[in-house]
Short mmCIF file of C-alpha atoms in Angstrom, two decimals:
data_model
loop_
_atom_site.label_atom_id
_atom_site.label_comp_id
_atom_site.label_asym_id
_atom_site.label_seq_id
_atom_site.Cartn_x
_atom_site.Cartn_y
_atom_site.Cartn_z
CA UNK A 1 -9.72 -4.25 28.41
CA UNK A 2 -10.84 -1.98 26.06
CA UNK A 3 -9.37 0.95 25.77
CA UNK A 4 -10.96 4.39 24.72
CA UNK A 5 -10.23 7.96 23.79
CA UNK A 6 -12.94 10.87 24.34
CA UNK A 7 -13.30 12.93 21.33
CA UNK A 8 -11.47 15.88 22.18
CA UNK A 9 -8.44 13.14 22.91
CA UNK A 10 -9.14 12.38 19.17
CA UNK A 11 -9.11 15.54 17.88
CA UNK A 12 -5.60 16.38 19.33
CA UNK A 13 -4.93 13.23 17.82
CA UNK A 14 -5.39 14.26 14.01
CA UNK A 15 -2.93 17.22 14.65
CA UNK A 16 0.31 15.68 16.69
CA UNK A 17 2.29 14.81 13.43
CA UNK A 18 1.86 11.16 14.60
CA UNK A 19 0.03 7.87 12.57
CA UNK A 20 -3.00 7.79 13.50
CA UNK A 21 -5.43 4.85 11.40
CA UNK A 22 -9.01 6.03 12.09
CA UNK A 23 -11.34 3.16 11.29
CA UNK A 24 -15.29 3.23 10.84
CA UNK A 25 -16.13 -0.12 11.77
CA UNK A 26 -19.63 0.12 10.41
CA UNK A 27 -20.98 -1.10 6.97
CA UNK A 28 -20.40 1.55 4.18
CA UNK A 29 -24.11 2.72 3.96
CA UNK A 30 -24.36 3.53 7.65
CA UNK A 31 -20.94 5.06 7.38
CA UNK A 32 -22.20 7.10 4.29
CA UNK A 33 -24.80 8.94 6.81
CA UNK A 34 -22.36 10.18 9.43
CA UNK A 35 -18.97 10.23 9.88
CA UNK A 36 -15.52 11.98 10.74
CA UNK A 37 -13.96 13.39 8.23
CA UNK A 38 -10.89 11.22 7.64
CA UNK A 39 -12.81 7.77 9.19
CA UNK A 40 -11.38 4.92 6.94
CA UNK A 41 -14.21 2.77 6.48
CA UNK A 42 -13.20 -0.98 7.50
CA UNK A 43 -16.46 -2.81 8.53
CA UNK A 44 -16.79 -5.46 11.10
CA UNK A 45 -18.25 -7.63 8.49
CA UNK A 46 -15.32 -7.86 6.34
CA UNK A 47 -12.57 -6.86 8.99
CA UNK A 48 -9.93 -9.95 8.65
CA UNK A 49 -10.03 -9.62 4.85
CA UNK A 50 -9.21 -5.73 4.75
CA UNK A 51 -7.02 -5.08 7.68
CA UNK A 52 -3.71 -6.15 6.29
CA UNK A 53 -4.08 -4.14 3.30
CA UNK A 54 -5.47 -0.88 5.09
CA UNK A 55 -3.28 -1.16 8.09
CA UNK A 56 -0.26 -3.16 7.30
CA UNK A 57 1.81 -2.17 10.63
CA UNK A 58 0.69 -4.18 13.60
CA UNK A 59 1.78 -1.27 15.94
CA UNK A 60 -0.09 1.66 14.17
CA UNK A 61 -1.76 3.68 16.72
CA UNK A 62 -5.46 2.90 15.62
CA UNK A 63 -8.77 4.37 16.82
CA UNK A 64 -12.25 2.36 16.14
CA UNK A 65 -15.30 4.42 15.66
CA UNK A 66 -19.19 3.50 15.23
CA UNK A 67 -22.32 4.38 15.98
CA UNK A 68 -23.30 2.41 19.01
CA UNK A 69 -24.02 -1.15 19.88
CA UNK A 70 -20.55 -2.43 20.29
CA UNK A 71 -19.34 -3.25 17.08
CA UNK A 72 -16.09 -0.83 17.72
CA UNK A 73 -15.22 -3.28 20.56
CA UNK A 74 -15.97 -6.50 18.89
CA UNK A 75 -13.65 -4.74 16.25
CA UNK A 76 -10.90 -4.53 18.64
CA UNK A 77 -10.94 -7.72 19.55
CA UNK A 78 -10.69 -9.16 16.28
CA UNK A 79 -7.80 -6.57 15.65
CA UNK A 80 -5.76 -7.75 18.83
CA UNK A 81 -6.53 -11.45 17.68
CA UNK A 82 -4.72 -10.34 14.31
CA UNK A 83 -1.49 -8.82 16.23
CA UNK A 84 -2.57 -5.58 16.25
CA UNK A 85 -1.67 -3.93 19.91
CA UNK A 86 -2.21 -0.36 20.12
CA UNK A 87 -6.22 0.15 19.46
CA UNK A 88 -8.42 2.44 21.03
CA UNK A 89 -12.28 3.10 20.35
CA UNK A 90 -13.91 6.38 20.09
CA UNK A 91 -15.97 6.52 23.57
CA UNK A 92 -19.50 7.47 22.82
CA UNK A 93 -18.81 7.08 19.01
CA UNK A 94 -19.50 9.59 16.34
CA UNK A 95 -22.64 11.09 18.97
CA UNK A 96 -19.76 11.87 21.17
CA UNK A 97 -17.89 13.24 18.51
CA UNK A 98 -20.89 15.50 17.44
CA UNK A 99 -21.42 16.28 21.13
CA UNK A 100 -17.92 17.79 21.71
CA UNK A 101 -19.19 20.07 19.17
CA UNK A 102 -17.30 18.92 15.84
CA UNK A 103 -18.22 18.11 12.39
CA UNK A 104 -19.38 15.36 11.20
CA UNK A 105 -19.95 14.55 7.73
CA UNK A 106 -21.85 12.48 4.77
CA UNK A 107 -20.96 10.64 1.98
CA UNK A 108 -18.08 8.44 0.89
CA UNK A 109 -14.51 9.30 -0.05
CA UNK A 110 -14.99 12.61 1.49
CA UNK A 111 -11.74 13.96 1.48
CA UNK A 112 -10.73 13.39 -1.84
CA UNK A 113 -14.04 14.44 -2.65
CA UNK A 114 -13.75 17.80 -0.60
CA UNK A 115 -9.99 18.45 -2.17
CA UNK A 116 -11.57 17.95 -5.62
CA UNK A 117 -13.85 21.45 -4.72
CA UNK A 118 -10.81 23.05 -2.68
CA UNK A 119 -8.87 22.73 -5.74
CA UNK A 120 -11.51 24.38 -8.02
CA UNK A 121 -12.20 27.12 -5.51
CA UNK A 122 -8.27 28.04 -4.90
CA UNK A 123 -6.93 27.15 -8.52
CA UNK A 124 -10.22 28.47 -10.35
CA UNK A 125 -10.50 25.57 -12.88
CA UNK A 126 -12.67 26.55 -15.85
CA UNK A 127 -15.90 24.50 -16.59
CA UNK A 128 -18.13 24.48 -19.38
CA UNK A 129 -21.89 23.81 -18.87
CA UNK A 130 -23.68 21.28 -20.54
CA UNK A 131 -26.11 23.43 -22.33
CA UNK A 132 -22.83 25.55 -23.85
CA UNK A 133 -21.17 21.84 -25.12
CA UNK A 134 -24.55 20.45 -26.39
CA UNK A 135 -24.62 23.58 -28.73
CA UNK A 136 -20.79 23.13 -29.63
CA UNK A 137 -21.85 19.51 -30.60
CA UNK A 138 -24.64 20.87 -32.77
CA UNK A 139 -22.54 23.44 -34.28
CA UNK A 140 -20.08 20.63 -35.13
CA UNK A 141 -17.06 22.60 -33.47
CA UNK A 142 -13.82 21.21 -32.77
CA UNK A 143 -13.69 19.40 -29.35
CA UNK A 144 -13.32 16.28 -27.70
CA UNK A 145 -14.88 15.09 -24.60
CA UNK A 146 -12.24 12.65 -22.05
CA UNK A 147 -14.17 10.69 -19.37
CA UNK A 148 -11.79 10.11 -16.10
CA UNK A 149 -13.46 7.35 -15.22
CA UNK A 150 -12.63 3.82 -15.38
CA UNK A 151 -14.37 1.40 -18.35
CA UNK A 152 -16.98 -0.30 -16.03
CA UNK A 153 -18.20 3.53 -14.87
CA UNK A 154 -18.18 4.89 -18.56
CA UNK A 155 -19.54 1.68 -19.72
CA UNK A 156 -22.71 2.37 -17.68
CA UNK A 157 -23.21 5.67 -19.05
CA UNK A 158 -21.46 8.48 -20.91
CA UNK A 159 -21.52 11.94 -22.76
CA UNK A 160 -21.93 11.40 -26.30
CA UNK A 161 -19.05 11.22 -28.45
CA UNK A 162 -16.88 10.93 -24.81
CA UNK A 163 -14.14 8.50 -24.84
CA UNK A 164 -12.46 6.71 -21.83
CA UNK A 165 -9.41 8.15 -20.50
CA UNK A 166 -8.83 7.61 -16.84
CA UNK A 167 -7.37 10.49 -14.82
CA UNK A 168 -3.93 9.13 -14.50
CA UNK A 169 -3.72 8.20 -18.01
CA UNK A 170 -5.08 12.17 -19.33
CA UNK A 171 -1.06 13.77 -19.29
CA UNK A 172 0.11 10.75 -21.55
CA UNK A 173 -2.68 10.30 -23.89
CA UNK A 174 -4.05 13.32 -24.59
CA UNK A 175 -1.31 14.38 -27.22
CA UNK A 176 -2.74 11.87 -29.62
CA UNK A 177 -6.10 12.48 -28.98
CA UNK A 178 -6.30 16.39 -29.43
CA UNK A 179 -2.80 16.92 -31.72
CA UNK A 180 -4.36 20.72 -32.90
CA UNK A 181 -3.74 23.11 -30.52
CA UNK A 182 -6.80 24.91 -30.96
CA UNK A 183 -9.10 21.59 -30.35
CA UNK A 184 -10.85 22.38 -26.84
CA UNK A 185 -10.37 19.38 -24.54
CA UNK A 186 -13.32 18.98 -22.33
CA UNK A 187 -13.03 16.52 -19.18
CA UNK A 188 -16.14 14.75 -17.47
CA UNK A 189 -16.81 12.17 -14.79
CA UNK A 190 -20.05 11.27 -13.23
CA UNK A 191 -19.98 14.36 -11.35
CA UNK A 192 -17.58 16.84 -10.14
CA UNK A 193 -14.58 15.46 -8.82
CA UNK A 194 -12.61 13.72 -11.09
CA UNK A 195 -13.75 16.43 -13.85
CA UNK A 196 -12.07 18.76 -12.20
CA UNK A 197 -9.02 16.73 -11.06
CA UNK A 198 -8.56 15.71 -14.38
CA UNK A 199 -8.93 19.22 -16.23
CA UNK A 200 -6.53 20.91 -13.73
CA UNK A 201 -4.11 18.02 -14.39
CA UNK A 202 -3.67 18.98 -17.75
CA UNK A 203 -3.44 22.25 -16.96
CA UNK A 204 -0.81 21.85 -14.47
CA UNK A 205 0.84 19.91 -17.65
CA UNK A 206 0.70 23.17 -19.96
CA UNK A 207 -0.72 20.98 -22.88
CA UNK A 208 -1.10 23.98 -25.66
CA UNK A 209 -4.93 23.00 -25.67
CA UNK A 210 -7.71 25.11 -23.86
CA UNK A 211 -9.09 22.77 -21.27
CA UNK A 212 -12.40 22.94 -19.07
CA UNK A 213 -14.06 20.70 -16.98
CA UNK A 214 -17.35 19.89 -17.84
CA UNK A 215 -19.92 21.10 -14.96
CA UNK A 216 -21.38 18.31 -12.73
CA UNK A 217 -19.78 15.50 -15.58
CA UNK A 218 -23.05 13.23 -16.46
CA UNK A 219 -25.52 13.97 -14.16
CA UNK A 220 -25.61 17.52 -14.94
CA UNK A 221 -25.93 16.42 -18.69
CA UNK A 222 -28.94 14.32 -17.89
CA UNK A 223 -29.89 17.09 -15.59
CA UNK A 224 -30.23 19.37 -18.36
CA UNK A 225 -32.40 16.95 -20.45
CA UNK A 226 -29.61 15.50 -23.14
CA UNK A 227 -29.49 11.60 -23.34
CA UNK A 228 -26.65 9.95 -22.86
CA UNK A 229 -24.98 6.77 -24.45
CA UNK A 230 -24.85 3.33 -22.40
CA UNK A 231 -22.77 0.46 -22.85
CA UNK A 232 -19.96 1.98 -25.17
CA UNK A 233 -16.28 0.72 -24.64
CA UNK A 234 -14.13 3.72 -26.72
CA UNK A 235 -11.34 4.75 -24.88
CA UNK A 236 -7.96 6.28 -25.91
CA UNK A 237 -5.05 4.07 -26.92
CA UNK A 238 -2.00 4.11 -25.07
CA UNK A 239 0.69 7.00 -26.16
CA UNK A 240 2.27 6.59 -29.48
CA UNK A 241 6.22 7.39 -29.75
CA UNK A 242 5.55 10.73 -30.57
CA UNK A 243 3.53 11.39 -27.57
CA UNK A 244 5.35 9.73 -24.98
CA UNK A 245 7.99 12.52 -24.56
CA UNK A 246 5.82 15.40 -24.33
CA UNK A 247 3.62 12.93 -21.38
CA UNK A 248 7.39 12.74 -19.76
CA UNK A 249 7.78 16.65 -20.04
CA UNK A 250 4.46 17.36 -18.69
CA UNK A 251 5.08 14.88 -15.95
CA UNK A 252 8.16 16.44 -15.33
CA UNK A 253 7.00 20.12 -14.98
CA UNK A 254 4.29 18.77 -12.42
CA UNK A 255 6.99 17.36 -10.18
CA UNK A 256 9.35 20.14 -10.18
CA UNK A 257 6.24 22.81 -9.44
CA UNK A 258 4.45 20.44 -6.39
CA UNK A 259 7.65 19.17 -4.70
CA UNK A 260 7.21 15.51 -5.81
CA UNK A 261 10.18 13.42 -4.65
CA UNK A 262 11.86 10.50 -6.80
CA UNK A 263 13.69 7.49 -4.96
CA UNK A 264 15.50 4.66 -6.00
CA UNK A 265 15.69 1.14 -5.51
CA UNK A 266 18.22 1.09 -2.25
CA UNK A 267 15.66 4.40 -0.77
CA UNK A 268 12.91 1.82 -1.24
CA UNK A 269 14.77 -1.17 0.14
CA UNK A 270 15.51 1.64 3.34
CA UNK A 271 11.92 2.27 3.67
CA UNK A 272 10.94 -1.43 3.51
CA UNK A 273 13.21 -2.40 6.15
CA UNK A 274 11.70 0.71 8.13
CA UNK A 275 8.12 -0.48 7.73
CA UNK A 276 8.44 -2.00 11.48
CA UNK A 277 8.31 1.77 12.91
CA UNK A 278 6.96 3.53 9.85
CA UNK A 279 3.93 2.25 7.71
CA UNK A 280 4.46 2.21 3.91
CA UNK A 281 2.34 1.19 1.16
CA UNK A 282 3.90 0.42 -2.06
CA UNK A 283 1.10 1.03 -5.00
CA UNK A 284 1.24 -0.03 -8.83
CA UNK A 285 -0.79 3.05 -10.30
CA UNK A 286 -1.01 1.30 -13.95
CA UNK A 287 -4.54 0.65 -15.55
CA UNK A 288 -5.79 -2.71 -14.14
CA UNK A 289 -5.15 -4.31 -17.67
CA UNK A 290 -1.53 -3.57 -17.47
CA UNK A 291 -1.47 -4.67 -14.10
CA UNK A 292 -2.82 -8.27 -14.46
CA UNK A 293 -0.91 -8.57 -17.62
CA UNK A 294 2.26 -8.33 -15.31
CA UNK A 295 3.32 -6.47 -12.10
CA UNK A 296 5.69 -6.72 -9.08
CA UNK A 297 4.92 -9.54 -6.84
CA UNK A 298 2.94 -8.54 -3.92
CA UNK A 299 1.78 -5.24 -5.18
CA UNK A 300 -1.23 -4.18 -5.39
CA UNK A 301 -3.07 -1.95 -8.11
CA UNK A 302 -4.55 1.87 -7.34
CA UNK A 303 -5.34 3.45 -10.48
CA UNK A 304 -3.73 6.67 -10.27
CA UNK A 305 -7.20 8.60 -11.10
CA UNK A 306 -9.07 6.18 -8.42
CA UNK A 307 -6.18 6.44 -6.02
CA UNK A 308 -6.56 10.17 -6.12
CA UNK A 309 -10.56 10.11 -6.05
CA UNK A 310 -10.58 7.39 -3.08
CA UNK A 311 -7.40 6.94 -1.29
CA UNK A 312 -9.29 5.34 1.56
CA UNK A 313 -9.64 2.51 -0.44
CA UNK A 314 -5.95 1.51 -0.55
CA UNK A 315 -4.37 3.54 2.64
CA UNK A 316 -5.75 3.59 6.04
CA UNK A 317 -3.06 5.06 7.98
CA UNK A 318 -2.99 9.11 7.94
CA UNK A 319 0.64 10.19 8.10
CA UNK A 320 2.19 6.76 6.24
CA UNK A 321 4.65 6.90 3.74
CA UNK A 322 3.28 6.19 -0.30
CA UNK A 323 5.60 5.11 -2.94
CA UNK A 324 4.01 5.03 -6.53
CA UNK A 325 5.20 2.84 -9.41
CA UNK A 326 4.45 2.88 -13.09
CA UNK A 327 5.98 1.86 -16.56
CA UNK A 328 7.32 5.14 -17.28
CA UNK A 329 6.85 7.90 -14.52
CA UNK A 330 4.21 9.88 -16.12
CA UNK A 331 1.35 8.47 -14.59
CA UNK A 332 3.04 7.74 -11.08
CA UNK A 333 4.26 11.14 -11.31
CA UNK A 334 0.78 13.09 -11.74
CA UNK A 335 -0.86 11.07 -9.50
CA UNK A 336 1.98 11.75 -6.72
CA UNK A 337 1.29 15.64 -7.70
CA UNK A 338 -2.02 15.52 -6.22
CA UNK A 339 -1.05 13.34 -3.27
CA UNK A 340 1.39 16.04 -2.13
CA UNK A 341 -1.52 18.92 -2.36
CA UNK A 342 -3.61 16.31 -0.06
CA UNK A 343 -0.71 16.60 2.09
CA UNK A 344 0.53 12.78 2.03
CA UNK A 345 3.86 12.19 2.64
CA UNK A 346 4.60 10.52 -1.12
CA UNK A 347 7.35 9.42 -3.93
CA UNK A 348 7.96 7.82 -7.24
CA UNK A 349 10.06 5.01 -7.74
CA UNK A 350 12.57 6.18 -10.61
CA UNK A 351 14.13 2.71 -11.45
CA UNK A 352 15.90 3.39 -14.97
CA UNK A 353 14.43 3.23 -18.47
CA UNK A 354 11.47 0.92 -17.22
CA UNK A 355 10.41 3.42 -14.97
CA UNK A 356 9.46 1.45 -11.64
CA UNK A 357 9.44 -1.91 -12.66
CA UNK A 358 12.95 -2.70 -13.30
CA UNK A 359 14.42 -5.52 -11.13
CA UNK A 360 11.39 -6.71 -9.51
CA UNK A 361 10.11 -10.53 -9.79
CA UNK A 362 6.81 -10.44 -11.78
CA UNK A 363 3.63 -12.28 -11.85
CA UNK A 364 0.33 -11.89 -13.03
CA UNK A 365 -0.85 -13.20 -10.04
CA UNK A 366 -3.74 -10.54 -8.23
CA UNK A 367 -2.89 -10.36 -4.63
CA UNK A 368 -6.18 -11.68 -2.61
CA UNK A 369 -7.93 -9.91 0.34
CA UNK A 370 -6.75 -11.09 3.39
CA UNK A 371 -3.57 -13.03 5.23
CA UNK A 372 -2.72 -15.88 3.66
CA UNK A 373 -4.75 -19.08 4.08
CA UNK A 374 -7.65 -17.02 5.42
CA UNK A 375 -11.36 -18.46 4.37
CA UNK A 376 -10.08 -21.80 2.92
CA UNK A 377 -12.41 -24.63 2.00
CA UNK A 378 -13.04 -26.82 4.71
CA UNK A 379 -15.12 -29.82 6.06
CA UNK A 380 -18.47 -28.42 5.99
CA UNK A 381 -18.28 -27.58 2.04
CA UNK A 382 -21.59 -27.81 -0.21
CA UNK A 383 -21.38 -28.38 -4.04
CA UNK A 384 -23.89 -26.33 -5.96
CA UNK A 385 -25.31 -29.53 -7.70
CA UNK A 386 -25.91 -31.17 -3.95
CA UNK A 387 -27.66 -27.92 -3.12
CA UNK A 388 -29.83 -27.61 -5.64
CA UNK A 389 -31.15 -31.01 -5.24
CA UNK A 390 -31.85 -30.20 -1.32
CA UNK A 391 -33.44 -26.59 -2.33
CA UNK A 392 -36.05 -28.36 -4.33
CA UNK A 393 -36.50 -30.87 -1.64
CA UNK A 394 -37.05 -28.26 1.10
CA UNK A 395 -34.35 -29.37 3.06
CA UNK A 396 -32.26 -26.07 3.45
CA UNK A 397 -32.45 -22.30 4.18
CA UNK A 398 -29.84 -20.40 2.21
CA UNK A 399 -28.62 -17.27 3.07
CA UNK A 400 -26.28 -15.03 1.28
CA UNK A 401 -24.01 -12.33 2.40
CA UNK A 402 -22.72 -10.73 -1.02
CA UNK A 403 -22.98 -6.81 -0.80
CA UNK A 404 -26.62 -6.12 -1.37
CA UNK A 405 -26.00 -4.56 -4.57
CA UNK A 406 -24.89 -7.80 -5.80
CA UNK A 407 -27.77 -9.90 -4.14
CA UNK A 408 -30.49 -7.56 -5.57
CA UNK A 409 -28.62 -7.78 -9.37
CA UNK A 410 -28.86 -11.71 -8.66
CA UNK A 411 -28.87 -14.56 -5.89
CA UNK A 412 -30.02 -18.15 -5.28
CA UNK A 413 -33.70 -18.53 -5.61
CA UNK A 414 -35.04 -18.41 -1.91
CA UNK A 415 -32.16 -17.18 -0.42
CA UNK A 416 -32.14 -14.59 2.29
CA UNK A 417 -29.58 -11.47 2.98
CA UNK A 418 -27.61 -10.35 6.00
CA UNK A 419 -25.02 -8.78 7.11
CA UNK A 420 -22.48 -10.70 8.72
CA UNK A 421 -21.85 -8.57 11.56
CA UNK A 422 -25.28 -8.42 12.87
CA UNK A 423 -26.01 -12.27 12.35
CA UNK A 424 -27.35 -12.33 15.80
CA UNK A 425 -29.88 -10.12 14.97
CA UNK A 426 -31.24 -11.82 11.50
CA UNK A 427 -30.84 -15.50 11.96
CA UNK A 428 -33.64 -15.27 13.93
CA UNK A 429 -35.91 -13.55 11.26
CA UNK A 430 -35.16 -16.49 8.41
CA UNK A 431 -38.71 -18.18 8.92
CA UNK A 432 -39.72 -21.50 9.36
CA UNK A 433 -36.87 -24.08 9.33
CA UNK A 434 -37.69 -27.76 8.52
CA UNK A 435 -36.64 -29.88 11.15
CA UNK A 436 -33.33 -31.08 10.54
CA UNK A 437 -32.57 -28.35 8.03
CA UNK A 438 -29.30 -27.26 7.09
CA UNK A 439 -28.21 -23.49 7.10
CA UNK A 440 -25.97 -22.95 3.73
CA UNK A 441 -24.12 -19.81 3.82
CA UNK A 442 -22.74 -18.38 0.66
CA UNK A 443 -21.11 -15.18 -0.40
CA UNK A 444 -19.54 -14.41 -3.97
CA UNK A 445 -16.36 -16.32 -3.64
CA UNK A 446 -17.57 -18.19 -0.38
CA UNK A 447 -14.53 -16.66 1.62
CA UNK A 448 -16.71 -14.29 4.21
CA UNK A 449 -19.55 -17.17 4.30
CA UNK A 450 -16.24 -19.17 5.52
CA UNK A 451 -15.49 -16.93 7.92
CA UNK A 452 -19.09 -16.49 9.07
CA UNK A 453 -20.19 -20.49 9.00
CA UNK A 454 -18.40 -20.97 12.87
CA UNK A 455 -20.37 -17.62 14.02
CA UNK A 456 -23.60 -18.75 12.55
CA UNK A 457 -23.30 -22.10 13.77
CA UNK A 458 -22.82 -21.03 17.50
CA UNK A 459 -25.94 -18.67 17.01
CA UNK A 460 -27.82 -21.12 16.19
CA UNK A 461 -27.28 -24.45 16.92
CA UNK A 462 -28.37 -25.58 13.27
CA UNK A 463 -25.93 -27.75 11.18
CA UNK A 464 -24.06 -25.01 8.90
CA UNK A 465 -22.38 -25.79 5.61
CA UNK A 466 -20.86 -23.41 2.92
CA UNK A 467 -21.83 -23.45 -0.61
CA UNK A 468 -18.19 -24.38 -2.10
CA UNK A 469 -16.87 -21.69 -4.67
CA UNK A 470 -19.88 -19.51 -3.31
CA UNK A 471 -22.41 -17.68 -5.62
CA UNK A 472 -19.93 -17.61 -8.18
CA UNK A 473 -19.34 -21.67 -8.67
CA UNK A 474 -23.45 -21.62 -8.69
CA UNK A 475 -23.40 -19.71 -11.90
CA UNK A 476 -20.70 -21.43 -13.26
CA UNK A 477 -22.40 -24.67 -12.78
CA UNK A 478 -25.36 -23.44 -14.36
CA UNK A 479 -27.71 -22.92 -12.14
CA UNK A 480 -30.31 -19.93 -12.19
CA UNK A 481 -30.25 -16.94 -10.41
CA UNK A 482 -33.38 -14.62 -9.26
CA UNK A 483 -33.35 -10.81 -8.58
CA UNK A 484 -34.80 -8.24 -6.45
CA UNK A 485 -34.49 -7.96 -2.66
CA UNK A 486 -37.04 -10.57 -1.79
CA UNK A 487 -36.06 -12.28 1.42
CA UNK A 488 -34.12 -9.13 3.92
CA UNK A 489 -33.11 -10.23 6.91
CA UNK A 490 -31.38 -7.04 7.57
CA UNK A 491 -31.13 -3.48 7.23
CA UNK A 492 -29.83 -2.73 3.65
CA UNK A 493 -27.02 -0.39 5.01
CA UNK A 494 -24.28 -2.53 3.74
CA UNK A 495 -23.51 0.13 0.87
CA UNK A 496 -23.87 3.29 -0.54
CA UNK A 497 -25.76 3.71 -3.44
CA UNK A 498 -24.95 6.40 -6.27
CA UNK A 499 -28.01 8.62 -7.07
CA UNK A 500 -28.50 6.93 -10.75
CA UNK A 501 -28.79 3.13 -8.49
CA UNK A 502 -31.82 4.07 -6.89
CA UNK A 503 -34.89 2.94 -8.08
CA UNK A 504 -36.41 6.32 -7.78
CA UNK A 505 -36.36 9.76 -7.28
CA UNK A 506 -33.26 9.61 -9.34
CA UNK A 507 -33.28 13.36 -10.62
CA UNK A 508 -33.90 14.82 -7.28
CA UNK A 509 -30.56 12.63 -5.49
CA UNK A 510 -28.31 14.16 -8.37
CA UNK A 511 -29.16 17.59 -7.33
CA UNK A 512 -28.89 17.20 -3.58
CA UNK A 513 -25.27 14.97 -4.10
CA UNK A 514 -23.75 17.56 -6.51
CA UNK A 515 -25.22 20.35 -4.01
CA UNK A 516 -23.64 18.15 -1.29
CA UNK A 517 -20.05 18.04 -3.19
CA UNK A 518 -20.08 21.97 -3.74
CA UNK A 519 -20.84 22.36 0.19
CA UNK A 520 -18.17 20.43 1.24
CA UNK A 521 -15.65 23.33 0.86
CA UNK A 522 -17.64 25.15 3.74
CA UNK A 523 -17.72 22.00 5.98
CA UNK A 524 -14.05 21.10 5.69
CA UNK A 525 -13.39 24.96 7.07
CA UNK A 526 -15.82 24.44 10.10
CA UNK A 527 -14.00 21.02 10.54
CA UNK A 528 -10.28 22.61 10.02
CA UNK A 529 -8.27 19.03 10.28
CA UNK A 530 -7.90 18.75 6.55
CA UNK A 531 -4.19 18.61 5.46
CA UNK A 532 -4.39 20.20 2.05
CA UNK A 533 -1.60 22.25 0.62
CA UNK A 534 -1.72 25.04 -1.89
CA UNK A 535 1.31 25.86 -4.79
CA UNK A 536 1.40 28.70 -6.38
#
């Protein structure tokens, strides 16, 4: 039996002080069109892979949200099979929420982006216009541009002369890159949030330099008519021995100002023992390269700057405990200082000279999504070479369940694209299937394809196989890919596209996006559910 809650009941839950996992089970693109403020995307298509990380406690109070079509009910059945015991669906979905007079939001990572605007609005974070910064460059003025995004985003495009320094790294690394207190420090991102948070981090850290956010980031620079660099890989080096004490002092000042708690290994062990009654997330906030070189067994990587930008990628339960870990406390503390202001119950693991890493068993193995053993290879596997031969002979139909962005960039020639959660609608669209043909399903690493294979077999009655190793194995074997959205069996609503990811109308989309960000302050006041905290 499906349990339902009315919109008014859910509204009350959001302020009753209890833990709540509010999960939107539509695809990310559909979610981005209209959703509740605190809903966390957990698409039905990949639910089995995401649920354990987003909602690690099986007795968590969960409410599922959709836009109709029975997706929440289907997700509830899957969660019950995984052992979750307190699952309800929002009766009537987002339409019922709106009909009750409550606010719906568009976009992704909305609480975090709204928080960035809230910070600028209430703390008066200073900014600089693209035109003024460009003129300063022409005049040879003394400034440094720190790009607070991760390297993969910086590599796509950056302000000329800018250096990559992800947000959590700023307080530790700025002292080496701008040792002269007369050097202006400019922080940017693609749009607004990480520019604001990064600049305000350095202001909170009380560095002697003047600090400003580049208004509207790389989008603002582009809209002002200036060229961007592309393909760069410059980055600020790790802090020197002389700079590290300054970073530690900055972090300590932030801890005192914002009431960041530090806990011992004994307290962490106690919280872990209580994790059946109170949800606990333990996250390593270091740079991904450092994490990959060695991290505590079972601990997930959530780079600090990205955690503040999109905590819903790692933490799906409101009211949970969050413990942050790094090697010296600077990044964990600066990140925690922001999560405290966002309303999270957060602490930093303080574990001796090596920050929070001392005493843990370390590994270089990166945890995979989903329960142990999920999506393992079965008997219905086909190797890349055999698939290539069967494609040449016209004996197979290939279905790709990759994110549409990946499919567009490169897929097996002739493959169709679809969303796993809607196979019942998309499979009949695969065109004429040769008699006795084989349906081969692929996904980037084959895991999602393996989960979908029995579902497709039941829906079609066809023989179904999975490409062993997925599309990654196809390319590794030297086979070609083709690009474009050639065979779409479903609506492309699985992913949210950034303004500059669209094939046309980029400038208009940039302007609309920046306006959307700025308007969030007014919208969250109308909504009334945010948990943000102001500190004098």
